[in-house]
PDB file of C-alpha atoms and ligand atoms in Angstrom:
ATOM      1  CA  MET A  35      51.939  -0.574 142.024  1.00 76.00           C
ATOM      2  CA  THR A  36      54.800  -2.591 143.565  1.00 88.00           C
ATOM      3  CA  SER A  37      58.144  -0.834 143.435  1.00 98.00           C
ATOM      4  CA  THR A  38      60.926  -2.990 142.023  1.00 98.00           C
ATOM      5  CA  VAL A  39      64.606  -2.121 141.840  1.00 98.00           C
ATOM      6  CA  PHE A  40      67.197  -3.961 139.735  1.00 98.00           C
ATOM      7  CA  ILE A  41      70.685  -3.795 141.270  1.00 99.00           C
ATOM      8  CA  THR A  42      73.817  -4.934 139.456  1.00 98.00           C
ATOM      9  CA  GLY A  43      76.688  -6.051 141.695  1.00 98.00           C
ATOM     10  CA  ALA A  44      74.647  -6.804 144.813  1.00 98.00           C
ATOM     11  CA  THR A  45      77.112  -9.277 146.318  1.00 98.00           C
ATOM     12  CA  SER A  46      79.127  -6.669 148.239  1.00 98.00           C
ATOM     13  CA  GLY A  47      79.666  -2.994 148.996  1.00 98.00           C
ATOM     14  CA  PHE A  48      77.167  -0.427 147.697  1.00 98.00           C
ATOM     15  CA  GLY A  49      75.026  -2.990 145.872  1.00 98.00           C
ATOM     16  CA  GLU A  50      74.541  -5.179 148.919  1.00 98.00           C
ATOM     17  CA  ALA A  51      73.857  -2.170 151.165  1.00 98.00           C
ATOM     18  CA  CYS A  52      71.300  -0.933 148.607  1.00 98.00           C
ATOM     19  CA  ALA A  53      69.584  -4.311 148.501  1.00 98.00           C
ATOM     20  CA  ARG A  54      69.232  -4.195 152.287  1.00 98.00           C
ATOM     21  CA  ARG A  55      67.979  -0.575 152.280  1.00 98.00           C
ATOM     22  CA  PHE A  56      65.332  -1.172 149.617  1.00 98.00           C
ATOM     23  CA  ALA A  57      64.249  -4.462 151.220  1.00 98.00           C
ATOM     24  CA  GLU A  58      63.755  -2.629 154.513  1.00 98.00           C
ATOM     25  CA  ALA A  59      61.392  -0.261 152.690  1.00 98.00           C
ATOM     26  CA  GLY A  60      59.465  -3.160 151.137  1.00 98.00           C
ATOM     27  CA  TRP A  61      60.648  -2.813 147.544  1.00 98.00           C
ATOM     28  CA  SER A  62      60.881  -5.947 145.396  1.00 98.00           C
ATOM     29  CA  LEU A  63      64.428  -6.715 144.347  1.00 98.00           C
ATOM     30  CA  VAL A  64      66.233  -8.111 141.339  1.00 98.00           C
ATOM     31  CA  LEU A  65      69.788  -8.786 142.476  1.00 98.00           C
ATOM     32  CA  THR A  66      72.772  -9.741 140.357  1.00 98.00           C
ATOM     33  CA  GLY A  67      76.462 -10.504 140.748  1.00 98.00           C
ATOM     34  CA  ARG A  68      78.910 -13.208 139.708  1.00 98.00           C
ATOM     35  CA  ARG A  69      79.511 -14.860 143.096  1.00 98.00           C
ATOM     36  CA  GLU A  70      76.627 -17.306 143.225  1.00 98.00           C
ATOM     37  CA  GLU A  71      77.015 -18.372 146.848  1.00 98.00           C
ATOM     38  CA  ARG A  72      76.948 -14.837 148.171  1.00 98.00           C
ATOM     39  CA  LEU A  73      74.083 -13.931 145.901  1.00 98.00           C
ATOM     40  CA  SER A  74      71.915 -16.848 146.928  1.00 98.00           C
ATOM     41  CA  ALA A  75      72.667 -16.285 150.636  1.00 98.00           C
ATOM     42  CA  LEU A  76      71.625 -12.627 150.296  1.00 98.00           C
ATOM     43  CA  CYS A  77      68.508 -13.516 148.301  1.00 98.00           C
ATOM     44  CA  GLU A  78      67.524 -16.110 150.865  1.00 98.00           C
ATOM     45  CA  GLU A  79      68.025 -13.676 153.732  1.00 98.00           C
ATOM     46  CA  LEU A  80      66.137 -10.783 152.114  1.00 98.00           C
ATOM     47  CA  SER A  81      63.311 -12.955 150.816  1.00 98.00           C
ATOM     48  CA  LYS A  82      62.158 -13.140 154.451  1.00 98.00           C
ATOM     49  CA  GLN A  83      61.428  -9.397 154.115  1.00 97.00           C
ATOM     50  CA  THR A  84      60.346  -8.925 150.510  1.00 98.00           C
ATOM     51  CA  SER A  85      60.119 -10.506 147.026  1.00 98.00           C
ATOM     52  CA  VAL A  86      63.557 -11.199 145.615  1.00 98.00           C
ATOM     53  CA  HIS A  87      64.743 -12.535 142.277  1.00 98.00           C
ATOM     54  CA  GLY A  88      68.451 -13.363 142.034  1.00 98.00           C
ATOM     55  CA  MET A  89      70.380 -13.796 138.795  1.00 98.00           C
ATOM     56  CA  ALA A  90      74.016 -14.895 138.885  1.00 98.00           C
ATOM     57  CA  LEU A  91      75.408 -12.900 135.997  1.00 97.00           C
ATOM     58  CA  ASP A  92      78.578 -11.417 134.609  1.00 98.00           C
ATOM     59  CA  VAL A  93      77.621  -8.003 133.212  1.00 98.00           C
ATOM     60  CA  ARG A  94      80.327  -8.393 130.558  1.00 98.00           C
ATOM     61  CA  ASP A  95      78.522 -11.367 129.043  1.00 98.00           C
ATOM     62  CA  ARG A  96      76.090  -9.772 126.638  1.00 98.00           C
ATOM     63  CA  GLN A  97      74.368 -13.020 125.641  1.00 98.00           C
ATOM     64  CA  ALA A  98      73.834 -14.065 129.246  1.00 98.00           C
ATOM     65  CA  MET A  99      72.485 -10.610 130.080  1.00 98.00           C
ATOM     66  CA  GLU A 100      70.093 -10.741 127.130  1.00 98.00           C
ATOM     67  CA  ALA A 101      68.866 -14.207 128.090  1.00 98.00           C
ATOM     68  CA  ALA A 102      68.414 -13.403 131.789  1.00 97.00           C
ATOM     69  CA  ILE A 103      66.596 -10.139 131.192  1.00 98.00           C
ATOM     70  CA  ALA A 104      64.382 -11.665 128.496  1.00 97.00           C
ATOM     71  CA  THR A 105      63.180 -14.197 131.057  1.00 96.00           C
ATOM     72  CA  LEU A 106      62.585 -11.858 134.000  1.00 97.00           C
ATOM     73  CA  PRO A 107      59.499 -13.144 135.834  1.00 97.00           C
ATOM     74  CA  PRO A 108      56.556 -10.860 134.992  1.00 97.00           C
ATOM     75  CA  GLU A 109      56.154  -9.732 138.611  1.00 97.00           C
ATOM     76  CA  PHE A 110      59.694  -8.255 138.476  1.00 98.00           C
ATOM     77  CA  ALA A 111      59.509  -6.907 134.935  1.00 96.00           C
ATOM     78  CA  LYS A 112      58.262  -3.368 135.550  1.00 97.00           C
ATOM     79  CA  LEU A 113      61.134  -1.462 137.113  1.00 98.00           C
ATOM     80  CA  ARG A 114      60.930   1.660 139.199  1.00 98.00           C
ATOM     81  CA  GLY A 115      64.689   1.599 139.677  1.00 98.00           C
ATOM     82  CA  LEU A 116      67.894   0.433 138.064  1.00 99.00           C
ATOM     83  CA  VAL A 117      71.104   0.791 140.050  1.00 99.00           C
ATOM     84  CA  ASN A 118      73.977   0.320 137.631  1.00 99.00           C
ATOM     85  CA  ASN A 119      76.524  -0.426 140.300  1.00 98.00           C
ATOM     86  CA  ALA A 120      78.656  -3.402 139.160  1.00 98.00           C
ATOM     87  CA  GLY A 121      82.149  -2.117 138.521  1.00 98.00           C
ATOM     88  CA  LEU A 122      85.753  -2.224 139.543  1.00 98.00           C
ATOM     89  CA  ALA A 123      89.191  -0.697 139.414  1.00 98.00           C
ATOM     90  CA  LEU A 124      92.210  -2.894 138.810  1.00 98.00           C
ATOM     91  CA  GLY A 125      95.581  -1.574 139.927  1.00 96.00           C
ATOM     92  CA  ALA A 126      96.843   1.928 140.590  1.00 96.00           C
ATOM     93  CA  ASP A 127     100.222   1.719 138.883  1.00 97.00           C
ATOM     94  CA  PRO A 128     101.276   4.378 136.385  1.00 98.00           C
ATOM     95  CA  ALA A 129      99.982   3.716 132.858  1.00 98.00           C
ATOM     96  CA  PRO A 130     103.320   2.479 131.419  1.00 98.00           C
ATOM     97  CA  LYS A 131     103.368  -0.320 133.999  1.00 98.00           C
ATOM     98  CA  CYS A 132      99.758  -1.436 133.554  1.00 98.00           C
ATOM     99  CA  ASP A 133      98.500  -4.755 132.327  1.00 97.00           C
ATOM    100  CA  LEU A 134      96.413  -4.303 129.196  1.00 98.00           C
ATOM    101  CA  ASP A 135      94.154  -7.162 130.315  1.00 98.00           C
ATOM    102  CA  ASP A 136      93.228  -5.118 133.389  1.00 98.00           C
ATOM    103  CA  TRP A 137      92.336  -2.180 131.166  1.00 98.00           C
ATOM    104  CA  ASP A 138      90.153  -4.467 129.029  1.00 98.00           C
ATOM    105  CA  THR A 139      88.384  -5.765 132.136  1.00 98.00           C
ATOM    106  CA  MET A 140      87.604  -2.265 133.378  1.00 98.00           C
ATOM    107  CA  VAL A 141      86.259  -1.181 129.995  1.00 99.00           C
ATOM    108  CA  ASP A 142      84.241  -4.378 129.614  1.00 99.00           C
ATOM    109  CA  THR A 143      82.727  -4.091 133.096  1.00 99.00           C
ATOM    110  CA  ASN A 144      82.380  -0.370 133.811  1.00 99.00           C
ATOM    111  CA  ILE A 145      81.456   0.715 130.286  1.00 99.00           C
ATOM    112  CA  LYS A 146      80.148  -2.212 128.283  1.00 98.00           C
ATOM    113  CA  GLY A 147      78.422  -3.991 131.181  1.00 98.00           C
ATOM    114  CA  LEU A 148      76.668  -0.770 132.143  1.00 99.00           C
ATOM    115  CA  MET A 149      75.670  -0.226 128.516  1.00 98.00           C
ATOM    116  CA  TYR A 150      74.165  -3.714 128.303  1.00 98.00           C
ATOM    117  CA  SER A 151      72.104  -3.493 131.484  1.00 98.00           C
ATOM    118  CA  THR A 152      70.891  -0.021 130.577  1.00 99.00           C
ATOM    119  CA  ARG A 153      69.864  -0.808 127.030  1.00 98.00           C
ATOM    120  CA  LEU A 154      68.266  -4.138 127.914  1.00 98.00           C
ATOM    121  CA  LEU A 155      66.347  -2.721 130.872  1.00 98.00           C
ATOM    122  CA  LEU A 156      65.191   0.558 129.327  1.00 98.00           C
ATOM    123  CA  PRO A 157      61.885  -0.955 128.115  1.00 98.00           C
ATOM    124  CA  HIS A 158      61.232  -2.161 131.672  1.00 98.00           C
ATOM    125  CA  LEU A 159      61.798   1.325 133.075  1.00 98.00           C
ATOM    126  CA  ILE A 160      59.824   3.029 130.335  1.00 98.00           C
ATOM    127  CA  ALA A 161      56.951   0.611 131.067  1.00 98.00           C
ATOM    128  CA  TYR A 162      56.918   1.979 134.635  1.00 98.00           C
ATOM    129  CA  GLY A 163      57.076   5.532 133.278  1.00 98.00           C
ATOM    130  CA  LYS A 164      57.043   8.694 135.368  1.00 98.00           C
ATOM    131  CA  GLY A 165      59.272   8.360 138.421  1.00 98.00           C
ATOM    132  CA  ALA A 166      61.339   5.431 137.149  1.00 98.00           C
ATOM    133  CA  THR A 167      65.004   6.132 137.842  1.00 99.00           C
ATOM    134  CA  ILE A 168      68.401   4.924 136.705  1.00 99.00           C
ATOM    135  CA  VAL A 169      71.266   5.552 139.118  1.00 99.00           C
ATOM    136  CA  ASN A 170      74.643   5.021 137.518  1.00 99.00           C
ATOM    137  CA  LEU A 171      77.693   4.634 139.730  1.00 99.00           C
ATOM    138  CA  GLY A 172      80.191   7.138 138.439  1.00 98.00           C
ATOM    139  CA  SER A 173      83.011   8.363 140.640  1.00 98.00           C
ATOM    140  CA  VAL A 174      85.028  11.429 141.554  1.00 98.00           C
ATOM    141  CA  ALA A 175      87.645   9.630 139.446  1.00 98.00           C
ATOM    142  CA  GLY A 176      85.539  10.572 136.409  1.00 98.00           C
ATOM    143  CA  ASN A 177      85.787  14.259 137.324  1.00 98.00           C
ATOM    144  CA  TYR A 178      89.360  14.732 138.529  1.00 97.00           C
ATOM    145  CA  PRO A 179      92.593  13.176 137.315  1.00 97.00           C
ATOM    146  CA  TYR A 180      94.944  11.488 139.747  1.00 96.00           C
ATOM    147  CA  PRO A 181      98.002   9.275 139.225  1.00 96.00           C
ATOM    148  CA  GLY A 182      97.062   5.647 138.601  1.00 97.00           C
ATOM    149  CA  SER A 183      93.447   6.396 137.655  1.00 98.00           C
ATOM    150  CA  HIS A 184      93.929   6.199 133.844  1.00 98.00           C
ATOM    151  CA  VAL A 185      91.331   3.755 132.456  1.00 98.00           C
ATOM    152  CA  TYR A 186      89.314   3.511 135.680  1.00 98.00           C
ATOM    153  CA  GLY A 187      88.750   7.276 135.826  1.00 98.00           C
ATOM    154  CA  ALA A 188      88.143   7.431 132.086  1.00 98.00           C
ATOM    155  CA  SER A 189      85.522   4.684 132.350  1.00 99.00           C
ATOM    156  CA  LYS A 190      83.739   6.738 135.011  1.00 99.00           C
ATOM    157  CA  ALA A 191      83.897   9.835 132.794  1.00 99.00           C
ATOM    158  CA  PHE A 192      82.068   7.715 130.222  1.00 99.00           C
ATOM    159  CA  VAL A 193      79.404   6.981 132.847  1.00 99.00           C
ATOM    160  CA  GLY A 194      78.944  10.710 133.432  1.00 98.00           C
ATOM    161  CA  GLN A 195      78.496  11.635 129.786  1.00 98.00           C
ATOM    162  CA  PHE A 196      76.381   8.562 129.053  1.00 99.00           C
ATOM    163  CA  SER A 197      74.072   9.530 131.923  1.00 99.00           C
ATOM    164  CA  LEU A 198      73.598  13.043 130.535  1.00 98.00           C
ATOM    165  CA  ASN A 199      73.075  11.768 126.998  1.00 98.00           C
ATOM    166  CA  LEU A 200      70.502   9.239 128.198  1.00 98.00           C
ATOM    167  CA  ARG A 201      68.494  12.046 129.717  1.00 98.00           C
ATOM    168  CA  CYS A 202      68.133  13.614 126.269  1.00 98.00           C
ATOM    169  CA  ASP A 203      66.890  10.386 124.735  1.00 98.00           C
ATOM    170  CA  LEU A 204      64.523   9.630 127.617  1.00 98.00           C
ATOM    171  CA  GLN A 205      62.787  12.989 127.344  1.00 98.00           C
ATOM    172  CA  GLY A 206      59.049  12.340 127.331  1.00 98.00           C
ATOM    173  CA  THR A 207      59.259   8.922 129.004  1.00 98.00           C
ATOM    174  CA  GLY A 208      59.337  10.183 132.599  1.00 98.00           C
ATOM    175  CA  VAL A 209      62.455   8.058 133.241  1.00 98.00           C
ATOM    176  CA  ARG A 210      65.133   9.861 135.230  1.00 98.00           C
ATOM    177  CA  VAL A 211      68.897   9.396 135.222  1.00 99.00           C
ATOM    178  CA  THR A 212      71.430  10.238 137.917  1.00 99.00           C
ATOM    179  CA  ASN A 213      75.190   9.955 137.851  1.00 99.00           C
ATOM    180  CA  LEU A 214      76.223   9.354 141.461  1.00 99.00           C
ATOM    181  CA  GLU A 215      79.894  10.192 141.971  1.00 99.00           C
ATOM    182  CA  PRO A 216      81.308   9.030 145.295  1.00 98.00           C
ATOM    183  CA  GLY A 217      84.828   9.582 146.543  1.00 98.00           C
ATOM    184  CA  LEU A 218      86.690   7.382 149.006  1.00 98.00           C
ATOM    185  CA  CYS A 219      84.357   4.705 150.317  1.00 98.00           C
ATOM    186  CA  GLU A 220      85.328   1.671 152.363  1.00 98.00           C
ATOM    187  CA  SER A 221      84.379  -1.534 150.566  1.00 98.00           C
ATOM    188  CA  GLU A 222      85.909  -4.539 148.855  1.00 98.00           C
ATOM    189  CA  PHE A 223      86.585  -2.149 145.976  1.00 98.00           C
ATOM    190  CA  SER A 224      90.128  -1.576 147.266  1.00 98.00           C
ATOM    191  CA  LEU A 225      90.754  -5.268 147.916  1.00 98.00           C
ATOM    192  CA  VAL A 226      89.839  -5.909 144.273  1.00 98.00           C
ATOM    193  CA  ARG A 227      91.896  -2.955 143.080  1.00 98.00           C
ATOM    194  CA  PHE A 228      94.991  -4.109 144.964  1.00 97.00           C
ATOM    195  CA  GLY A 229      94.667  -7.793 144.093  1.00 97.00           C
ATOM    196  CA  GLY A 230      93.562  -8.873 147.583  1.00 97.00           C
ATOM    197  CA  ASP A 231      96.411  -7.056 149.376  1.00 97.00           C
ATOM    198  CA  GLN A 232      94.921  -6.529 152.859  1.00 98.00           C
ATOM    199  CA  ALA A 233      97.747  -4.219 153.981  1.00 98.00           C
ATOM    200  CA  ARG A 234      97.121  -1.810 151.085  1.00 97.00           C
ATOM    201  CA  TYR A 235      93.407  -2.011 151.766  1.00 97.00           C
ATOM    202  CA  ASP A 236      93.974  -1.118 155.414  1.00 97.00           C
ATOM    203  CA  ALA A 237      96.347   1.722 154.490  1.00 97.00           C
ATOM    204  CA  THR A 238      93.799   3.172 152.050  1.00 97.00           C
ATOM    205  CA  TYR A 239      91.182   3.734 154.725  1.00 97.00           C
ATOM    206  CA  ALA A 240      93.263   4.022 157.920  1.00 97.00           C
ATOM    207  CA  GLY A 241      92.235   7.096 159.915  1.00 97.00           C
ATOM    208  CA  ALA A 242      90.327   8.564 156.956  1.00 98.00           C
ATOM    209  CA  ASP A 243      86.769   8.123 158.218  1.00 98.00           C
ATOM    210  CA  PRO A 244      85.687   7.151 154.692  1.00 98.00           C
ATOM    211  CA  ILE A 245      82.156   6.982 153.301  1.00 98.00           C
ATOM    212  CA  GLN A 246      80.458   3.676 154.147  1.00 98.00           C
ATOM    213  CA  PRO A 247      78.341   1.603 151.731  1.00 98.00           C
ATOM    214  CA  GLN A 248      75.290   2.342 153.920  1.00 98.00           C
ATOM    215  CA  ASP A 249      75.800   6.084 153.244  1.00 98.00           C
ATOM    216  CA  ILE A 250      75.677   5.421 149.505  1.00 99.00           C
ATOM    217  CA  ALA A 251      72.634   3.158 149.859  1.00 99.00           C
ATOM    218  CA  GLU A 252      70.824   5.894 151.795  1.00 98.00           C
ATOM    219  CA  THR A 253      71.708   8.408 149.084  1.00 99.00           C
ATOM    220  CA  ILE A 254      70.471   6.133 146.291  1.00 99.00           C
ATOM    221  CA  PHE A 255      67.267   5.503 148.228  1.00 98.00           C
ATOM    222  CA  TRP A 256      66.831   9.271 148.560  1.00 98.00           C
ATOM    223  CA  ILE A 257      67.415   9.836 144.828  1.00 98.00           C
ATOM    224  CA  LEU A 258      64.823   7.236 143.852  1.00 98.00           C
ATOM    225  CA  ASN A 259      62.316   8.732 146.239  1.00 98.00           C
ATOM    226  CA  GLN A 260      62.504  12.317 145.026  1.00 98.00           C
ATOM    227  CA  PRO A 261      59.263  13.719 143.605  1.00 98.00           C
ATOM    228  CA  ALA A 262      58.737  12.392 140.076  1.00 98.00           C
ATOM    229  CA  HIS A 263      59.080  15.851 138.493  1.00 98.00           C
ATOM    230  CA  ILE A 264      62.673  16.247 139.753  1.00 98.00           C
ATOM    231  CA  ASN A 265      65.807  14.751 138.161  1.00 98.00           C
ATOM    232  CA  VAL A 266      69.022  14.705 140.175  1.00 98.00           C
ATOM    233  CA  ASN A 267      71.438  14.953 137.235  1.00 98.00           C
ATOM    234  CA  SER A 268      74.592  14.263 139.196  1.00 98.00           C
ATOM    235  CA  LEU A 269      75.614  14.063 142.799  1.00 98.00           C
ATOM    236  CA  GLU A 270      79.223  14.062 143.973  1.00 98.00           C
ATOM    237  CA  ILE A 271      79.974  12.935 147.512  1.00 98.00           C
ATOM    238  CA  MET A 272      83.286  12.818 149.361  1.00 98.00           C
ATOM    239  CA  PRO A 273      84.234  12.076 152.925  1.00 98.00           C
ATOM    240  CA  VAL A 274      85.057  15.331 154.706  1.00 98.00           C
ATOM    241  CA  THR A 275      88.633  14.097 155.064  1.00 98.00           C
ATOM    242  CA  GLN A 276      89.158  13.875 151.278  1.00 98.00           C
ATOM    243  CA  SER A 277      90.002  16.897 149.107  1.00 97.00           C
ATOM    244  CA  TRP A 278      92.305  17.795 146.214  1.00 95.00           C
ATOM    245  CA  ALA A 279      96.102  17.803 146.125  1.00 92.00           C
ATOM    246  CA  GLY A 280      96.717  20.368 143.369  1.00 91.00           C
ATOM    247  CA  PHE A 281      98.803  20.222 140.187  1.00 95.00           C
ATOM    248  CA  ALA A 282     102.088  18.344 139.998  1.00 94.00           C
ATOM    249  CA  VAL A 283     104.911  20.434 138.509  1.00 96.00           C
ATOM    250  CA  GLU A 284     108.076  18.882 137.179  1.00 96.00           C
ATOM    251  CA  ARG A 285     111.191  21.118 137.476  1.00 96.00           C
ATOM    252  CA  PRO A 286     113.853  19.665 135.199  1.00 95.00           C
ATOM    253  CA  ASN A 287     115.475  23.111 134.798  1.00 94.00           C
ATOM    254  CA  LYS A 288     115.872  23.916 138.463  1.00 92.00           C
ATOM    255  CA  ALA A 289     119.446  25.002 139.245  1.00 84.00           C
TER     256      ALA A 289
HETATM  257  P1  LIG B  29      82.698  -3.765 145.672  1.00 77.64           P
HETATM  258  O1  LIG B  29      83.931  -4.386 145.134  1.00 77.64           O
HETATM  259  O2  LIG B  29      82.363  -3.949 147.109  1.00 77.64           O
HETATM  260  O3  LIG B  29      81.420  -4.245 144.822  1.00 77.64           O
HETATM  261  C1  LIG B  29      81.465  -4.373 143.432  1.00 77.64           C
HETATM  262  C2  LIG B  29      80.281  -5.193 142.982  1.00 77.64           C
HETATM  263  O4  LIG B  29      80.325  -5.284 141.542  1.00 77.64           O
HETATM  264  C3  LIG B  29      80.307  -6.610 143.515  1.00 77.64           C
HETATM  265  O5  LIG B  29      79.008  -6.992 143.897  1.00 77.64           O
HETATM  266  C4  LIG B  29      80.767  -7.445 142.327  1.00 77.64           C
HETATM  267  O6  LIG B  29      80.153  -8.716 142.403  1.00 77.64           O
HETATM  268  C5  LIG B  29      80.175  -6.629 141.175  1.00 77.64           C
HETATM  269  N1  LIG B  29      80.862  -6.901 139.919  1.00 77.64           N
HETATM  270  C6  LIG B  29      82.146  -6.639 139.584  1.00 77.64           C
HETATM  271  N2  LIG B  29      82.420  -7.089 138.357  1.00 77.64           N
HETATM  272  C7  LIG B  29      81.268  -7.655 137.890  1.00 77.64           C
HETATM  273  C8  LIG B  29      80.907  -8.310 136.690  1.00 77.64           C
HETATM  274  N3  LIG B  29      81.779  -8.477 135.687  1.00 77.64           N
HETATM  275  N4  LIG B  29      79.647  -8.765 136.553  1.00 77.64           N
HETATM  276  C9  LIG B  29      78.762  -8.620 137.560  1.00 77.64           C
HETATM  277  N5  LIG B  29      79.040  -7.999 138.726  1.00 77.64           N
HETATM  278  C10 LIG B  29      80.286  -7.543 138.870  1.00 77.64           C
HETATM  279  O7  LIG B  29      82.816  -2.225 145.308  1.00 77.64           O
HETATM  280  P2  LIG B  29      81.855  -0.954 145.627  1.00 77.64           P
HETATM  281  O8  LIG B  29      80.579  -1.386 146.182  1.00 77.64           O
HETATM  282  O9  LIG B  29      82.650   0.020 146.371  1.00 77.64           O
HETATM  283  O10 LIG B  29      81.678  -0.405 144.155  1.00 77.64           O
HETATM  284  C11 LIG B  29      80.456  -0.369 143.479  1.00 77.64           C
HETATM  285  C12 LIG B  29      80.535   0.650 142.363  1.00 77.64           C
HETATM  286  O11 LIG B  29      80.830   1.926 142.899  1.00 77.64           O
HETATM  287  C13 LIG B  29      81.621   0.369 141.320  1.00 77.64           C
HETATM  288  O12 LIG B  29      81.103   0.702 140.056  1.00 77.64           O
HETATM  289  C14 LIG B  29      82.736   1.325 141.723  1.00 77.64           C
HETATM  290  O13 LIG B  29      83.530   1.683 140.616  1.00 77.64           O
HETATM  291  C15 LIG B  29      81.937   2.482 142.231  1.00 77.64           C
HETATM  292  N6  LIG B  29      82.634   3.375 143.159  1.00 77.64           N
HETATM  293  C16 LIG B  29      83.282   2.881 144.274  1.00 77.64           C
HETATM  294  C17 LIG B  29      83.907   3.768 145.125  1.00 77.64           C
HETATM  295  C18 LIG B  29      84.665   3.312 146.331  1.00 77.64           C
HETATM  296  O14 LIG B  29      85.509   4.073 146.816  1.00 77.64           O
HETATM  297  N7  LIG B  29      84.403   2.146 146.866  1.00 77.64           N
HETATM  298  C19 LIG B  29      83.852   5.210 144.899  1.00 77.64           C
HETATM  299  C20 LIG B  29      83.177   5.592 143.696  1.00 77.64           C
HETATM  300  C21 LIG B  29      82.574   4.712 142.887  1.00 77.64           C
HETATM  301  P3  LIG B  29      80.824 -10.100 141.939  1.00 77.64           P
HETATM  302  O15 LIG B  29      82.289 -10.008 142.210  1.00 77.64           O
HETATM  303  O16 LIG B  29      80.110 -11.121 142.752  1.00 77.64           O
HETATM  304  O17 LIG B  29      80.487 -10.194 140.481  1.00 77.64           O
HETATM  305  C1  LIG B  30      86.656   5.181 143.538  1.00 77.64           C
HETATM  306  C2  LIG B  30      87.012   6.462 144.176  1.00 77.64           C
HETATM  307  O1  LIG B  30      88.885   8.046 144.762  1.00 77.64           O
HETATM  308  O2  LIG B  30      89.390   5.656 144.720  1.00 77.64           O
HETATM  309  O3  LIG B  30      85.831   5.413 142.453  1.00 77.64           O
HETATM  310  O4  LIG B  30      89.053   6.836 142.650  1.00 77.64           O
HETATM  311  S1  LIG B  30      88.663   6.761 144.058  1.00 77.64           S
END
């Protein structure tokens, strides 16, 4: 049976690196993202290697998601993999300074978008059965608090619990679920987070030897290729240079 993987957010970063990794291994691809030009260029390039179906989609648009998935060409309809990757952080200011629209966008993308793709694609994964795998992109931000993480980190905590809960409901179907929780990784993620500010982007990664999107793609490829009787429940990955800073203590009573 052909192996097909559906990747949300394939126009940059982890999603694009995943598309390349799976194409290299001969998997068929369903690739999505909002930026049509990038998506069609990637589809055109990878279609020289494998079968590719591109769908320019905003994961927040439930109707568009329903329509696109309902009309998946039959040769792409049985899914061995779903990589729920589309997501973003907006800003890193303290909560009292945040724009509520940014919070809405993170909830709509990281939570609701992931809900839509999961629910709509479950029948396609269940049709594949044993060995089918959902990899959800959580984050260390879902496990540990840090200043400026507020809704972003909370949305990733949702991803973690949703992944575990899905496993309960998928018992008996053979479909596996993994919450992959990376730490600092160099991608357009930080350009998006900091509103295109290249200097902040550069400062985020300078000298840190961060994870690269190819590292994440290799990890996702590994997860999907584990023996079908094994479920990787969660996997947290950090660059060696990243660790924890400890608790902050306010001392208003210090003499
Ligand atoms: P990038 O910004 O490079 O990629 C994000 C991808 O998501 C793009 O392809 C973008 O495509 C897509 N996307 C964003 N919003 C939407 C939307 N509304 N509808 C459809 N697609 C959308 O970031 P990364 O590759 O680094 O991030 C991928 C995932 O990994 C995210 O969920 C992120 O939270 C998570 N993550 C990132 C970490 C990091 O340090 N980089 C660490 C831990 C987790 P387009 O704009 O074309 O729609
Ligand atoms: C992104 C990782 O550490 O910037 O999910 O929150 S971090």
